[in-house]
Amino acid sequence: MVIVGDDPASRVYVNNKKKACEAVGFYSEEYALPASATQEELLDLVNTLNSKADINGILVQLPLPKHLDDKAVIAAINPQKDVDAFHAVNVGKIMLCEYDFLPCTPAGVMEMLHSYDIPVEGKECVVIGRSNIVGKPMGMLLLHENGTVTICHSRTKNLAEVCRRADILVAAVGIPKFVKADMVKDGAVVIDVGMDRDENGKLCGDVDFESVKDKCSFITPVPGGVGPMTIATLMKNTLKACKLQNNIND
Ligand code: GUN
């Protein structure tokens, strides 16, 4: 795990990932670089980790400080060690449905849908947010399972109306309590990927849980919903990476 700077949310995420490694018995190393780190220092570190045989997975926590080029850093990670599935090779493989790793948050959401026996096939799936980390791959995974997918973003017209069509609504917009009850169809499945702070500094999601919870059939809480699934998928990807690099098939 590589963390650059002192973003408090990133620190919490990295600590949770470290704890998960301990819980499942994975050896892990943390590299905490100062916010003043240069692009060259970060790329050197990634290259060192690429060549370390005892490291099977590399995760550079995002966002990086503004002066650093995250695209170049992701491109420098050996795709076989890219346990976030952010590298262009892995993104392309997902598009083609021939992947080794799935991005952690969208895959965690799919796992949750599977384990609650929530079918995706033929359902209207609306994703709010088009980030490379969540929105775009989330849409792709729902599409792979034959959902009818709409990805909404800041320029979407009639957003509330589009959201009200959703049988499965995924909020990944990064705005606290953005999704209100009038944007949700009765009985919808509501997945909240947000990790925000409300007006009192309290952790909350992108969905106004209190107003939405009585309208939907399923809703994920924040914290304690999608977040732990993301970390579980990261562990799964790391195990897969270790097997790939050591030619272990099972
Ligand atoms: N920042 C927010 N989510 C993630 C994630 O899943 N992986 C990394 N590397 N950075 C993130």
PDB file of C-alpha atoms in Angstrom, residues 41-179:
ATOM      1  CA  GLU A  41      10.042   9.275  -6.265  1.00  0.00           C
ATOM      2  CA  LEU A  42       6.595   7.734  -6.563  1.00  0.00           C
ATOM      3  CA  LEU A  43       7.381   6.033  -9.889  1.00  0.00           C
ATOM      4  CA  ASP A  44      10.669   4.717  -8.440  1.00  0.00           C
ATOM      5  CA  LEU A  45       8.742   3.228  -5.530  1.00  0.00           C
ATOM      6  CA  VAL A  46       6.188   1.580  -7.847  1.00  0.00           C
ATOM      7  CA  ASN A  47       9.028   0.134  -9.938  1.00  0.00           C
ATOM      8  CA  THR A  48      10.735  -1.228  -6.825  1.00  0.00           C
ATOM      9  CA  LEU A  49       7.470  -2.887  -5.751  1.00  0.00           C
ATOM     10  CA  ASN A  50       6.954  -4.268  -9.264  1.00  0.00           C
ATOM     11  CA  SER A  51      10.243  -6.129  -8.943  1.00  0.00           C
ATOM     12  CA  LYS A  52       9.805  -7.374  -5.348  1.00  0.00           C
ATOM     13  CA  ALA A  53       8.954 -11.080  -5.461  1.00  0.00           C
ATOM     14  CA  ASP A  54       7.375 -11.026  -1.982  1.00  0.00           C
ATOM     15  CA  ILE A  55       4.862  -8.349  -3.027  1.00  0.00           C
ATOM     16  CA  ASN A  56       1.981  -9.652  -5.154  1.00  0.00           C
ATOM     17  CA  GLY A  57      -0.343  -6.656  -5.040  1.00  0.00           C
ATOM     18  CA  ILE A  58       0.322  -2.927  -5.304  1.00  0.00           C
ATOM     19  CA  LEU A  59      -2.274  -0.362  -4.288  1.00  0.00           C
ATOM     20  CA  VAL A  60      -1.616   3.358  -4.620  1.00  0.00           C
ATOM     21  CA  GLN A  61      -4.331   5.090  -2.640  1.00  0.00           C
ATOM     22  CA  LEU A  62      -6.147   7.800  -4.606  1.00  0.00           C
ATOM     23  CA  PRO A  63      -6.551  10.716  -4.821  1.00  0.00           C
ATOM     24  CA  LEU A  64      -2.926  11.757  -5.079  1.00  0.00           C
ATOM     25  CA  PRO A  65      -1.826  15.336  -4.317  1.00  0.00           C
ATOM     26  CA  LYS A  66      -2.579  17.595  -7.294  1.00  0.00           C
ATOM     27  CA  HIS A  67       1.007  17.931  -8.545  1.00  0.00           C
ATOM     28  CA  LEU A  68       1.232  14.168  -9.150  1.00  0.00           C
ATOM     29  CA  ASP A  69       0.006  12.443 -12.307  1.00  0.00           C
ATOM     30  CA  ASP A  70      -2.181   9.543 -11.185  1.00  0.00           C
ATOM     31  CA  LYS A  71      -2.565   8.173 -14.726  1.00  0.00           C
ATOM     32  CA  ALA A  72       1.205   7.782 -15.104  1.00  0.00           C
ATOM     33  CA  VAL A  73       1.446   6.134 -11.683  1.00  0.00           C
ATOM     34  CA  ILE A  74      -1.312   3.620 -12.477  1.00  0.00           C
ATOM     35  CA  ALA A  75       0.293   2.923 -15.862  1.00  0.00           C
ATOM     36  CA  ALA A  76       3.570   2.099 -14.094  1.00  0.00           C
ATOM     37  CA  ILE A  77       2.033  -0.691 -11.972  1.00  0.00           C
ATOM     38  CA  ASN A  78       2.622  -4.200 -13.296  1.00  0.00           C
ATOM     39  CA  PRO A  79      -0.909  -5.204 -14.461  1.00  0.00           C
ATOM     40  CA  GLN A  80      -0.509  -8.585 -12.701  1.00  0.00           C
ATOM     41  CA  LYS A  81       0.005  -6.729  -9.407  1.00  0.00           C
ATOM     42  CA  ASP A  82      -2.747  -4.177 -10.062  1.00  0.00           C
ATOM     43  CA  VAL A  83      -5.184  -5.392  -7.396  1.00  0.00           C
ATOM     44  CA  ASP A  84      -7.370  -2.293  -7.872  1.00  0.00           C
ATOM     45  CA  ALA A  85      -7.845  -3.193 -11.575  1.00  0.00           C
ATOM     46  CA  PHE A  86      -7.156   0.423 -12.566  1.00  0.00           C
ATOM     47  CA  HIS A  87      -4.435  -0.250 -15.180  1.00  0.00           C
ATOM     48  CA  ALA A  88      -5.553   0.191 -18.814  1.00  0.00           C
ATOM     49  CA  VAL A  89      -4.794  -3.489 -19.511  1.00  0.00           C
ATOM     50  CA  ASN A  90      -7.131  -4.584 -16.727  1.00  0.00           C
ATOM     51  CA  VAL A  91      -9.797  -2.028 -17.654  1.00  0.00           C
ATOM     52  CA  GLY A  92      -9.697  -3.332 -21.233  1.00  0.00           C
ATOM     53  CA  LYS A  93      -9.961  -6.936 -20.077  1.00  0.00           C
ATOM     54  CA  ILE A  94     -13.062  -6.063 -18.058  1.00  0.00           C
ATOM     55  CA  MET A  95     -14.680  -4.510 -21.147  1.00  0.00           C
ATOM     56  CA  LEU A  96     -13.989  -7.751 -23.008  1.00  0.00           C
ATOM     57  CA  CYS A  97     -15.176  -9.906 -20.111  1.00  0.00           C
ATOM     58  CA  GLU A  98     -11.800 -11.693 -19.948  1.00  0.00           C
ATOM     59  CA  TYR A  99     -10.518 -10.270 -16.712  1.00  0.00           C
ATOM     60  CA  ASP A 100      -8.198 -11.421 -13.925  1.00  0.00           C
ATOM     61  CA  PHE A 101      -9.318  -8.762 -11.457  1.00  0.00           C
ATOM     62  CA  LEU A 102     -12.464  -6.722 -11.042  1.00  0.00           C
ATOM     63  CA  PRO A 103     -12.363  -3.240  -9.490  1.00  0.00           C
ATOM     64  CA  CYS A 104     -12.976  -3.619  -5.778  1.00  0.00           C
ATOM     65  CA  THR A 105     -16.042  -1.466  -5.152  1.00  0.00           C
ATOM     66  CA  PRO A 106     -18.154  -2.512  -8.165  1.00  0.00           C
ATOM     67  CA  ALA A 107     -17.235  -6.176  -7.613  1.00  0.00           C
ATOM     68  CA  GLY A 108     -18.146  -5.854  -3.933  1.00  0.00           C
ATOM     69  CA  VAL A 109     -21.539  -4.457  -4.923  1.00  0.00           C
ATOM     70  CA  MET A 110     -22.149  -7.370  -7.319  1.00  0.00           C
ATOM     71  CA  GLU A 111     -21.148  -9.848  -4.610  1.00  0.00           C
ATOM     72  CA  MET A 112     -23.667  -8.251  -2.276  1.00  0.00           C
ATOM     73  CA  LEU A 113     -26.443  -8.470  -4.910  1.00  0.00           C
ATOM     74  CA  HIS A 114     -25.586 -12.141  -5.477  1.00  0.00           C
ATOM     75  CA  SER A 115     -25.552 -13.024  -1.814  1.00  0.00           C
ATOM     76  CA  TYR A 116     -28.990 -11.451  -1.276  1.00  0.00           C
ATOM     77  CA  ASP A 117     -30.318 -13.221  -4.394  1.00  0.00           C
ATOM     78  CA  ILE A 118     -31.146  -9.938  -6.091  1.00  0.00           C
ATOM     79  CA  PRO A 119     -31.405 -10.605  -9.832  1.00  0.00           C
ATOM     80  CA  VAL A 120     -29.898  -8.110 -12.289  1.00  0.00           C
ATOM     81  CA  GLU A 121     -31.009  -9.631 -15.591  1.00  0.00           C
ATOM     82  CA  GLY A 122     -33.558  -7.464 -17.369  1.00  0.00           C
ATOM     83  CA  LYS A 123     -33.630  -4.909 -14.525  1.00  0.00           C
ATOM     84  CA  GLU A 124     -33.406  -1.162 -14.973  1.00  0.00           C
ATOM     85  CA  CYS A 125     -30.067  -0.266 -13.374  1.00  0.00           C
ATOM     86  CA  VAL A 126     -29.189   3.386 -12.848  1.00  0.00           C
ATOM     87  CA  VAL A 127     -25.703   4.406 -11.696  1.00  0.00           C
ATOM     88  CA  ILE A 128     -25.210   7.999 -10.561  1.00  0.00           C
ATOM     89  CA  GLY A 129     -21.567   8.936 -11.178  1.00  0.00           C
ATOM     90  CA  ARG A 130     -19.163   8.138 -14.009  1.00  0.00           C
ATOM     91  CA  SER A 131     -15.790   7.825 -12.269  1.00  0.00           C
ATOM     92  CA  ASN A 132     -13.198   5.361 -13.497  1.00  0.00           C
ATOM     93  CA  ILE A 133     -13.084   3.827 -10.005  1.00  0.00           C
ATOM     94  CA  VAL A 134     -16.802   3.194  -9.502  1.00  0.00           C
ATOM     95  CA  GLY A 135     -19.385   4.557 -11.964  1.00  0.00           C
ATOM     96  CA  LYS A 136     -18.028   3.300 -15.286  1.00  0.00           C
ATOM     97  CA  PRO A 137     -16.960  -0.189 -14.144  1.00  0.00           C
ATOM     98  CA  MET A 138     -20.152  -0.537 -12.068  1.00  0.00           C
ATOM     99  CA  GLY A 139     -22.194   0.037 -15.216  1.00  0.00           C
ATOM    100  CA  MET A 140     -20.093  -2.540 -17.063  1.00  0.00           C
ATOM    101  CA  LEU A 141     -20.537  -5.246 -14.407  1.00  0.00           C
ATOM    102  CA  LEU A 142     -24.297  -4.702 -14.311  1.00  0.00           C
ATOM    103  CA  LEU A 143     -24.322  -4.917 -18.105  1.00  0.00           C
ATOM    104  CA  HIS A 144     -22.347  -8.189 -17.977  1.00  0.00           C
ATOM    105  CA  GLU A 145     -25.208  -9.603 -15.921  1.00  0.00           C
ATOM    106  CA  ASN A 146     -27.775  -8.420 -18.469  1.00  0.00           C
ATOM    107  CA  GLY A 147     -29.046  -5.364 -16.643  1.00  0.00           C
ATOM    108  CA  THR A 148     -30.321  -2.428 -18.701  1.00  0.00           C
ATOM    109  CA  VAL A 149     -27.853   0.215 -17.606  1.00  0.00           C
ATOM    110  CA  THR A 150     -28.024   4.007 -17.485  1.00  0.00           C
ATOM    111  CA  ILE A 151     -25.050   5.987 -16.193  1.00  0.00           C
ATOM    112  CA  CYS A 152     -25.986   9.474 -14.978  1.00  0.00           C
ATOM    113  CA  HIS A 153     -23.659  12.402 -14.344  1.00  0.00           C
ATOM    114  CA  SER A 154     -23.633  16.131 -13.700  1.00  0.00           C
ATOM    115  CA  ARG A 155     -24.982  16.962 -17.189  1.00  0.00           C
ATOM    116  CA  THR A 156     -27.821  14.428 -17.083  1.00  0.00           C
ATOM    117  CA  LYS A 157     -31.189  16.028 -17.712  1.00  0.00           C
ATOM    118  CA  ASN A 158     -34.151  15.094 -15.506  1.00  0.00           C
ATOM    119  CA  LEU A 159     -31.935  13.140 -13.125  1.00  0.00           C
ATOM    120  CA  ALA A 160     -34.711  12.476 -10.586  1.00  0.00           C
ATOM    121  CA  GLU A 161     -36.943  11.081 -13.318  1.00  0.00           C
ATOM    122  CA  VAL A 162     -34.203   8.788 -14.624  1.00  0.00           C
ATOM    123  CA  CYS A 163     -33.450   7.569 -11.090  1.00  0.00           C
ATOM    124  CA  ARG A 164     -37.133   6.834 -10.457  1.00  0.00           C
ATOM    125  CA  ARG A 165     -37.006   4.277 -13.288  1.00  0.00           C
ATOM    126  CA  ALA A 166     -34.386   2.240 -11.464  1.00  0.00           C
ATOM    127  CA  ASP A 167     -35.018  -1.219 -10.048  1.00  0.00           C
ATOM    128  CA  ILE A 168     -31.398  -1.057  -8.876  1.00  0.00           C
ATOM    129  CA  LEU A 169     -30.054   2.402  -8.061  1.00  0.00           C
ATOM    130  CA  VAL A 170     -26.340   2.848  -7.343  1.00  0.00           C
ATOM    131  CA  ALA A 171     -25.264   6.208  -5.931  1.00  0.00           C
ATOM    132  CA  ALA A 172     -21.586   7.033  -6.456  1.00  0.00           C
ATOM    133  CA  VAL A 173     -21.694  10.784  -6.747  1.00  0.00           C
ATOM    134  CA  GLY A 174     -19.753  11.990  -3.700  1.00  0.00           C
ATOM    135  CA  ILE A 175     -22.404  14.435  -2.451  1.00  0.00           C
ATOM    136  CA  PRO A 176     -23.806  13.848   1.053  1.00  0.00           C
ATOM    137  CA  LYS A 177     -27.454  12.645   1.113  1.00  0.00           C
ATOM    138  CA  PHE A 178     -27.872  13.526  -2.584  1.00  0.00           C
ATOM    139  CA  VAL A 179     -30.492  10.841  -3.293  1.00  0.00           C
TER     140      VAL A 179
END
